[in-house]
Amino acid sequence: AQAAFPGCAAMSSWSLEVNKRLARAKQDLSRQVYLSHCSICDSLFPTELFSLRSLVRLDLGFNNLSAIDPRIGELKQLQELWLNDNPLVAMPVSVSNLRALRTLDLRNTLIRNVPREFAVLNNLQDLNLQGCPLKKSIGDAYAEGRDSLFSYLRRKHERRMFKKDFERLLRENIYPFDDHQALHELCESVFLMLKKCTSEDLSKLVRHGKRILPKEMVYADPKQVLESIKGLNEEENARNQIGDIQLRLRAIFPEMPLDVAHHHAADLQGNFSKAELRDIFRNPGKIFPEDHHDVAPEKTREAYRDMLVDRADDNLRARIRKAYPDVEDGQVELLLDQLLQAADDDRGYLSRCLESSLPATLEECMAVLDSLKHGESMALVEPGPDLDDTLLAENAREPAGEGGEGGGDMDQTLEKPA
């Protein structure tokens, strides 16, 4: 590093020039100072800079600085800071006070890490770290772009804040009479267990710490803390789903009172899967009665089963018509009744066997039906192993649900991750 950057020996020849530029900046009330290529080093840093509180641009590139005075954070109006091509090994956290900063050039320095506190620099759009020996986690985030890097820094910063808040909660509220070192170790163990958790999860830890942790510290288990966080997420997800269902019920029944809608929403959320709920609200006219007073979980379940049966029968009818293009509606119904009888109303089994059970022609099929005696049913033939899997999948696919009033896509609201 020393060979790559100029030493301080030439500083004496440049000190007059540096002082002259600073004096001129003070006299002219200049908001820009250019001190690049001035052989400035740590021991002879011009601290007069920190009195120029109105600076918006400071160029210290191409010098011999291995550290930056933390007082740099006092230049609150600074918008551009150029430190490129210095043997810098770290940046002071105080730079996070420069909330107006838009450009920070650290090219070709020895920076390995970026302080997580930089996450608060919302105006910083141009952070140049090219040529820096960044550690892997920072380098990977930087390679994906500015948003990725700041998202990484924000998570690290928030994690540190939550960690401080949690340890303070342990000391002051939950276990005020326990040993502080033991509490610190418990905090470290908990956050190690929660290393993959989001900031939202950590926020729940702080908000619900008393609920999550046992009354006595000796029984505190980081694994149980993680399970409790997952449980809180599941509870929140369920509440969100119920709220969404409540709104959709009100869209279908505007006159339904809010508390009644919430009650029915909770019943629906507890009795139907996410996929079933999507299907139900895509077809509200087939599921719900006209009067909201008649809404009931058992009636909704029955209506949903009937809709699935009708859908499966329509699918079977369509496949029969595909096999026999000239078949009449009455023949379709007769054949479907016979096939369902043969399958003991097991529509899933009939769906698998349908094509392999049908005679080659409509005439042959009708002849088979005519030959059946009272109480007899058609013989079902299971498909052979050589039947094309793609055709099977196509035949088994159910028709898309029909739209209706109050319907809509519930994917985003009903499939939130726990």
Coordinates of C-alpha atoms in Angstrom, one line a residue:
A1 CA 0.0 0.0 0.0
Q2 CA 2.8 2.4 0.8
A3 CA 4.4 1.8 -2.6
A4 CA 1.1 2.4 -4.3
F5 CA 0.6 5.9 -2.8
P6 CA 2.9 8.9 -2.5
G7 CA 4.5 9.5 0.9
C8 CA 4.5 12.5 3.1
A9 CA 8.0 13.7 2.2
A10 CA 6.6 16.0 -0.4
M11 CA 4.1 17.5 2.0
S12 CA 6.2 20.5 2.8
S13 CA 6.2 21.6 -0.8
W14 CA 2.5 21.3 -0.9
S15 CA 1.5 22.6 2.5
L16 CA 1.6 26.2 1.3
E17 CA -0.6 25.3 -1.7
V18 CA -3.1 23.6 0.6
N19 CA -3.2 26.5 3.0
K20 CA -3.6 28.9 0.2
R21 CA -6.6 27.0 -1.2
L22 CA -8.2 26.8 2.2
A23 CA -7.7 30.5 2.8
R24 CA -9.1 31.3 -0.6
A25 CA -12.1 29.1 0.1
K26 CA -12.8 31.0 3.4
Q27 CA -12.3 34.4 1.8
D28 CA -14.6 33.7 -1.1
L29 CA -17.1 31.7 0.9
S30 CA -16.6 28.9 -1.6
R31 CA -18.7 25.8 -1.3
Q32 CA -16.1 23.6 -3.1
V33 CA -12.6 22.7 -2.1
Y34 CA -10.2 20.7 -4.3
L35 CA -7.2 19.2 -2.5
S36 CA -6.5 16.2 -4.8
H37 CA -2.9 15.3 -5.7
C38 CA -1.6 17.4 -2.7
S39 CA 0.3 14.6 -0.9
I40 CA -1.8 15.0 2.2
C41 CA -1.2 12.4 4.8
D42 CA -2.8 11.5 8.2
S43 CA -0.4 13.4 10.4
L44 CA -0.6 16.6 8.4
F45 CA -4.3 16.6 7.6
P46 CA -5.6 20.2 7.2
T47 CA -8.1 20.3 10.1
E48 CA -9.1 23.9 9.0
L49 CA -11.4 22.1 6.6
F50 CA -13.9 21.4 9.4
S51 CA -14.6 25.1 9.9
L52 CA -15.9 25.3 6.3
R53 CA -19.4 24.3 7.3
S54 CA -21.0 25.3 4.0
L55 CA -19.0 23.0 1.9
V56 CA -21.0 21.0 -0.7
R57 CA -18.0 19.4 -2.6
L58 CA -14.7 18.2 -1.1
D59 CA -12.1 16.4 -3.2
L60 CA -9.3 14.7 -1.3
G61 CA -8.5 12.1 -4.0
F62 CA -5.0 10.9 -4.9
N63 CA -3.4 11.6 -1.5
N64 CA -1.9 9.4 1.2
L65 CA -4.7 9.2 3.7
S66 CA -5.2 5.9 5.5
A67 CA -7.9 7.3 7.8
I68 CA -10.4 10.2 7.8
D69 CA -11.0 12.3 10.8
P70 CA -14.4 11.6 12.3
R71 CA -15.1 15.4 12.4
I72 CA -15.9 15.0 8.7
G73 CA -19.4 14.3 9.9
E74 CA -19.7 18.0 11.0
L75 CA -19.9 19.1 7.3
K76 CA -23.6 18.6 7.2
Q77 CA -24.2 20.3 3.9
L78 CA -21.7 18.2 2.0
Q79 CA -23.1 16.6 -1.1
E80 CA -20.0 15.2 -2.8
L81 CA -17.0 13.6 -1.1
W82 CA -14.1 12.3 -3.2
L83 CA -11.6 10.1 -1.4
N84 CA -10.5 7.9 -4.3
D85 CA -7.0 6.6 -4.7
N86 CA -6.0 6.9 -1.1
P87 CA -4.7 4.0 1.1
L88 CA -7.9 4.3 3.2
V89 CA -8.6 1.2 5.3
A90 CA -11.9 2.3 6.9
M91 CA -14.5 5.0 6.9
P92 CA -15.7 6.8 10.1
V93 CA -19.3 6.1 11.2
S94 CA -19.7 9.8 11.5
V95 CA -20.1 10.0 7.7
S96 CA -23.6 8.7 8.3
N97 CA -24.4 12.3 9.6
L98 CA -23.9 13.7 6.1
R99 CA -27.6 13.2 5.2
A100 CA -27.3 15.5 2.1
L101 CA -24.5 13.4 0.6
R102 CA -25.1 12.3 -2.9
T103 CA -21.7 11.1 -4.1
L104 CA -19.1 9.2 -2.2
D105 CA -16.1 8.1 -4.3
L106 CA -13.9 5.4 -2.6
R107 CA -12.4 3.9 -5.8
N108 CA -9.0 2.3 -5.5
T109 CA -8.8 2.5 -1.7
L110 CA -8.2 -0.3 0.8
I111 CA -11.7 -0.3 2.1
R112 CA -13.0 -3.8 3.0
N113 CA -16.2 -2.9 4.8
V114 CA -18.9 -0.2 4.7
P115 CA -20.3 0.9 8.0
R116 CA -23.9 -0.4 8.4
E117 CA -24.8 3.1 9.6
F118 CA -24.5 4.3 6.0
A119 CA -27.9 2.8 5.5
V120 CA -29.4 6.1 6.7
L121 CA -27.9 8.0 3.8
N122 CA -31.0 8.0 1.7
N123 CA -29.7 10.7 -0.8
L124 CA -26.5 8.8 -1.5
Q125 CA -27.0 7.6 -5.1
D126 CA -23.4 7.3 -6.3
L127 CA -21.2 5.1 -4.0
N128 CA -18.2 4.0 -6.0
L129 CA -16.2 1.1 -4.5
Q130 CA -14.5 -0.1 -7.6
G131 CA -11.0 -1.5 -7.0
C132 CA -11.6 -2.0 -3.3
P133 CA -10.8 -5.3 -1.6
L134 CA -14.3 -5.7 -0.2
K135 CA -15.2 -8.6 2.0
K136 CA -17.4 -11.2 0.3
S137 CA -20.8 -10.2 1.8
I138 CA -20.3 -6.5 0.9
G139 CA -18.9 -7.3 -2.5
D140 CA -21.8 -9.6 -3.4
A141 CA -24.3 -6.9 -2.4
Y142 CA -22.4 -4.1 -4.2
A143 CA -22.2 -6.2 -7.4
E144 CA -26.0 -6.4 -7.5
G145 CA -26.4 -2.6 -7.4
R146 CA -27.0 0.3 -5.1
D147 CA -30.4 -0.9 -3.8
S148 CA -29.0 -4.3 -3.0
L149 CA -26.1 -2.8 -1.0
F150 CA -28.3 -0.4 0.9
S151 CA -30.8 -3.2 1.7
Y152 CA -27.9 -5.2 3.1
L153 CA -26.6 -2.3 5.1
R154 CA -30.1 -1.5 6.3
R155 CA -30.7 -5.1 7.6
K156 CA -27.3 -5.0 9.4
H157 CA -28.0 -1.6 10.9
E158 CA -31.6 -2.5 12.0
R159 CA -30.3 -5.8 13.4
R160 CA -27.8 -4.0 15.6
M161 CA -30.5 -1.5 16.8
F162 CA -32.9 -4.4 17.6
K163 CA -30.1 -6.2 19.4
K164 CA -29.4 -3.2 21.7
D165 CA -33.2 -2.7 22.3
F166 CA -33.6 -6.4 23.2
E167 CA -30.7 -6.5 25.6
R168 CA -32.0 -3.3 27.3
L169 CA -35.4 -5.0 27.5
L170 CA -33.9 -8.0 29.2
R171 CA -32.0 -5.9 31.7
E172 CA -34.7 -3.3 32.5
N173 CA -38.0 -5.1 32.1
I174 CA -37.9 -8.9 31.8
Y175 CA -35.0 -10.0 34.1
P176 CA -34.0 -6.8 36.0
F177 CA -32.4 -8.8 38.9
D178 CA -30.3 -11.2 36.8
D179 CA -26.6 -10.9 36.1
H180 CA -25.9 -8.5 33.2
Q181 CA -23.2 -10.6 31.7
A182 CA -25.6 -13.6 31.6
L183 CA -28.2 -11.5 30.0
H184 CA -25.7 -10.3 27.4
E185 CA -24.8 -13.9 26.6
L186 CA -28.5 -14.8 26.3
C187 CA -29.0 -11.9 23.9
E188 CA -26.1 -13.1 21.8
S189 CA -27.4 -16.6 21.7
V190 CA -30.9 -15.5 20.7
F191 CA -29.7 -13.3 17.9
L192 CA -27.4 -16.1 16.7
M193 CA -30.5 -18.3 16.5
L194 CA -32.4 -15.6 14.7
K195 CA -29.6 -14.8 12.2
K196 CA -31.9 -15.5 9.2
C197 CA -34.8 -13.6 10.5
T198 CA -36.1 -10.4 9.0
S199 CA -36.1 -7.0 10.6
E200 CA -39.9 -7.4 11.0
D201 CA -39.2 -10.6 12.9
L202 CA -36.8 -8.9 15.2
S203 CA -39.2 -6.1 15.8
K204 CA -41.7 -8.7 17.0
L205 CA -39.0 -10.0 19.4
V206 CA -38.7 -6.6 21.0
R207 CA -42.4 -5.8 21.1
H208 CA -43.5 -9.2 22.4
G209 CA -40.4 -10.1 24.5
K210 CA -42.3 -10.5 27.7
R211 CA -44.8 -12.8 26.0
I212 CA -42.1 -14.9 24.3
L213 CA -39.6 -15.4 27.2
P214 CA -40.3 -17.5 30.3
K215 CA -40.5 -15.8 33.7
E216 CA -37.2 -17.1 34.8
M217 CA -34.0 -16.5 32.7
V218 CA -32.7 -20.0 33.4
Y219 CA -35.5 -21.5 31.3
A220 CA -34.9 -19.2 28.3
D221 CA -34.2 -21.3 25.2
P222 CA -33.2 -19.5 21.9
K223 CA -34.8 -22.3 19.9
Q224 CA -38.1 -21.8 21.6
V225 CA -37.7 -18.0 20.9
L226 CA -37.4 -18.8 17.2
E227 CA -40.5 -21.0 17.3
S228 CA -42.4 -18.3 19.1
I229 CA -41.5 -15.8 16.4
K230 CA -42.8 -18.2 13.8
G231 CA -46.0 -18.6 15.8
L232 CA -46.4 -14.8 15.9
N233 CA -45.9 -14.7 12.1
E234 CA -48.6 -17.3 11.6
E235 CA -51.0 -15.4 13.8
E236 CA -50.3 -12.2 11.9
N237 CA -50.8 -14.0 8.6
A238 CA -54.1 -15.5 9.8
R239 CA -55.3 -12.0 10.9
N240 CA -54.4 -10.5 7.5
Q241 CA -56.2 -13.3 5.7
I242 CA -59.3 -12.9 7.8
G243 CA -59.2 -9.1 7.2
D244 CA -59.0 -9.7 3.5
I245 CA -61.8 -12.2 3.5
Q246 CA -63.9 -9.8 5.6
L247 CA -63.5 -7.1 2.9
R248 CA -64.5 -9.5 0.1
L249 CA -67.6 -10.6 2.0
R250 CA -68.6 -7.0 2.4
A251 CA -68.1 -6.5 -1.3
I252 CA -70.6 -9.3 -2.0
F253 CA -72.9 -8.3 0.9
P254 CA -72.6 -4.5 1.5
E255 CA -75.4 -4.7 4.1
M256 CA -73.5 -7.3 6.2
P257 CA -72.4 -5.8 9.5
L258 CA -68.6 -5.6 10.1
D259 CA -68.7 -7.9 13.1
V260 CA -70.8 -10.5 11.3
A261 CA -68.5 -10.3 8.3
H262 CA -65.5 -10.8 10.6
H263 CA -67.1 -13.8 12.2
H264 CA -67.8 -15.4 8.8
A265 CA -64.3 -14.5 7.6
A266 CA -62.8 -16.3 10.6
D267 CA -65.0 -19.4 9.8
L268 CA -63.9 -19.4 6.2
Q269 CA -60.2 -19.0 7.0
G270 CA -60.4 -21.9 9.5
N271 CA -62.3 -24.3 7.2
F272 CA -60.8 -23.7 3.8
S273 CA -57.3 -23.8 2.3
K274 CA -55.9 -20.8 0.5
A275 CA -56.5 -22.4 -2.9
E276 CA -60.1 -23.2 -2.0
L277 CA -60.7 -19.6 -0.8
R278 CA -59.3 -18.2 -4.1
D279 CA -61.7 -20.6 -5.9
I280 CA -64.7 -19.6 -3.7
F281 CA -64.2 -15.8 -4.3
R282 CA -63.8 -16.3 -8.0
N283 CA -67.2 -17.9 -8.1
P284 CA -69.2 -16.2 -5.4
G285 CA -72.5 -16.5 -7.2
K286 CA -72.2 -20.3 -7.0
I287 CA -71.2 -20.4 -3.4
F288 CA -73.0 -17.8 -1.4
P289 CA -76.8 -17.2 -0.9
E290 CA -78.5 -14.0 -2.0
D291 CA -79.2 -13.0 1.7
H292 CA -76.3 -12.6 4.0
H293 CA -78.4 -14.0 6.8
D294 CA -78.2 -17.4 5.2
V295 CA -74.4 -17.5 5.1
A296 CA -73.1 -20.4 7.2
P297 CA -69.9 -22.5 7.1
E298 CA -71.7 -25.8 6.5
K299 CA -73.7 -24.3 3.6
T300 CA -70.6 -22.8 2.1
R301 CA -68.8 -26.2 2.3
E302 CA -71.8 -27.9 0.7
A303 CA -72.0 -25.3 -2.1
Y304 CA -68.3 -25.6 -2.7
R305 CA -68.5 -29.4 -3.0
D306 CA -71.4 -29.1 -5.4
M307 CA -69.5 -26.6 -7.5
L308 CA -66.5 -29.0 -7.7
V309 CA -68.8 -31.9 -8.6
D310 CA -70.4 -29.8 -11.4
R311 CA -67.0 -28.8 -12.6
A312 CA -65.8 -32.3 -12.7
D313 CA -68.9 -33.5 -14.6
D314 CA -68.5 -30.7 -17.1
N315 CA -64.9 -31.8 -17.6
L316 CA -66.1 -35.4 -18.2
R317 CA -68.8 -34.3 -20.6
A318 CA -66.3 -32.2 -22.6
R319 CA -64.0 -35.3 -22.9
I320 CA -66.9 -37.5 -24.0
R321 CA -67.8 -35.0 -26.7
K322 CA -64.2 -34.9 -27.8
A323 CA -64.1 -38.7 -28.1
Y324 CA -67.5 -38.7 -30.0
P325 CA -67.9 -35.4 -32.0
D326 CA -71.4 -36.4 -33.2
V327 CA -72.8 -37.4 -29.8
E328 CA -76.1 -35.8 -28.7
D329 CA -76.7 -34.2 -25.3
G330 CA -79.0 -37.0 -24.2
Q331 CA -76.5 -39.6 -25.1
V332 CA -73.8 -37.7 -23.2
E333 CA -75.9 -37.7 -20.0
L334 CA -76.8 -41.4 -20.4
L335 CA -73.2 -42.4 -20.9
L336 CA -72.0 -40.2 -18.0
D337 CA -74.6 -41.7 -15.6
Q338 CA -73.5 -45.2 -16.6
L339 CA -69.8 -44.4 -16.1
L340 CA -70.4 -42.7 -12.7
Q341 CA -72.3 -45.8 -11.7
A342 CA -69.4 -48.0 -12.7
A343 CA -67.0 -45.8 -10.8
D344 CA -69.2 -45.7 -7.7
D345 CA -69.3 -41.9 -8.2
D346 CA -65.6 -41.7 -7.8
R347 CA -65.0 -38.9 -10.3
G348 CA -61.2 -38.9 -9.8
Y349 CA -61.0 -42.6 -10.7
L350 CA -63.4 -42.1 -13.6
S351 CA -61.2 -39.2 -14.9
R352 CA -58.2 -41.5 -15.0
C353 CA -60.1 -44.3 -16.7
L354 CA -62.4 -42.4 -19.1
E355 CA -60.6 -42.5 -22.4
S356 CA -59.3 -46.1 -22.0
S357 CA -62.9 -47.2 -21.1
L358 CA -64.7 -45.7 -24.1
P359 CA -65.4 -47.9 -27.1
A360 CA -63.8 -46.8 -30.4
T361 CA -66.9 -45.4 -32.0
L362 CA -70.2 -43.9 -30.8
E363 CA -72.1 -46.7 -32.4
E364 CA -70.2 -49.3 -30.5
C365 CA -70.6 -47.3 -27.3
M366 CA -74.4 -47.1 -27.7
A367 CA -74.5 -50.8 -28.5
V368 CA -72.7 -51.5 -25.2
L369 CA -75.2 -49.4 -23.3
D370 CA -78.2 -51.2 -25.0
S371 CA -76.7 -54.6 -24.1
L372 CA -76.6 -53.8 -20.3
K373 CA -79.2 -55.5 -18.2
H374 CA -80.9 -54.0 -15.2
G375 CA -78.3 -53.3 -12.5
E376 CA -75.3 -53.8 -14.7
S377 CA -72.8 -51.1 -15.5
M378 CA -70.1 -50.5 -18.0
A379 CA -66.7 -52.0 -17.3
L380 CA -64.0 -49.4 -16.6
V381 CA -60.5 -50.0 -18.0
E382 CA -57.5 -48.4 -16.3
P383 CA -55.1 -46.7 -18.7
G384 CA -52.0 -48.7 -19.7
P385 CA -48.5 -47.6 -18.9
D386 CA -47.9 -46.5 -22.5
L387 CA -50.7 -43.8 -22.3
D388 CA -49.2 -40.4 -23.0
D389 CA -48.7 -38.6 -19.7
T390 CA -49.2 -35.2 -21.3
L391 CA -52.6 -36.2 -22.6
L392 CA -53.6 -37.5 -19.1
A393 CA -52.5 -34.2 -17.5
E394 CA -54.5 -32.2 -20.1
N395 CA -57.6 -34.3 -19.7
A396 CA -57.4 -34.1 -15.9
R397 CA -57.1 -30.3 -15.9
E398 CA -60.1 -28.6 -14.4
P399 CA -61.7 -25.6 -16.2
A400 CA -60.8 -22.2 -14.9
G401 CA -63.1 -20.8 -12.3
E402 CA -65.7 -18.4 -13.5
G403 CA -65.6 -14.7 -12.4
G404 CA -68.4 -13.1 -10.4
E405 CA -69.3 -10.2 -8.3
G406 CA -67.0 -9.6 -5.4
G407 CA -64.4 -12.0 -6.9
G408 CA -60.8 -11.2 -7.8
D409 CA -57.3 -12.5 -7.4
M410 CA -56.5 -13.4 -3.8
D411 CA -53.0 -14.7 -4.6
Q412 CA -51.2 -11.8 -2.9
T413 CA -53.3 -11.5 0.1
L414 CA -53.9 -15.2 0.8
E415 CA -50.4 -16.5 0.1
K416 CA -48.3 -14.3 2.3
P417 CA -45.2 -16.1 3.7
A418 CA -45.2 -17.0 7.3

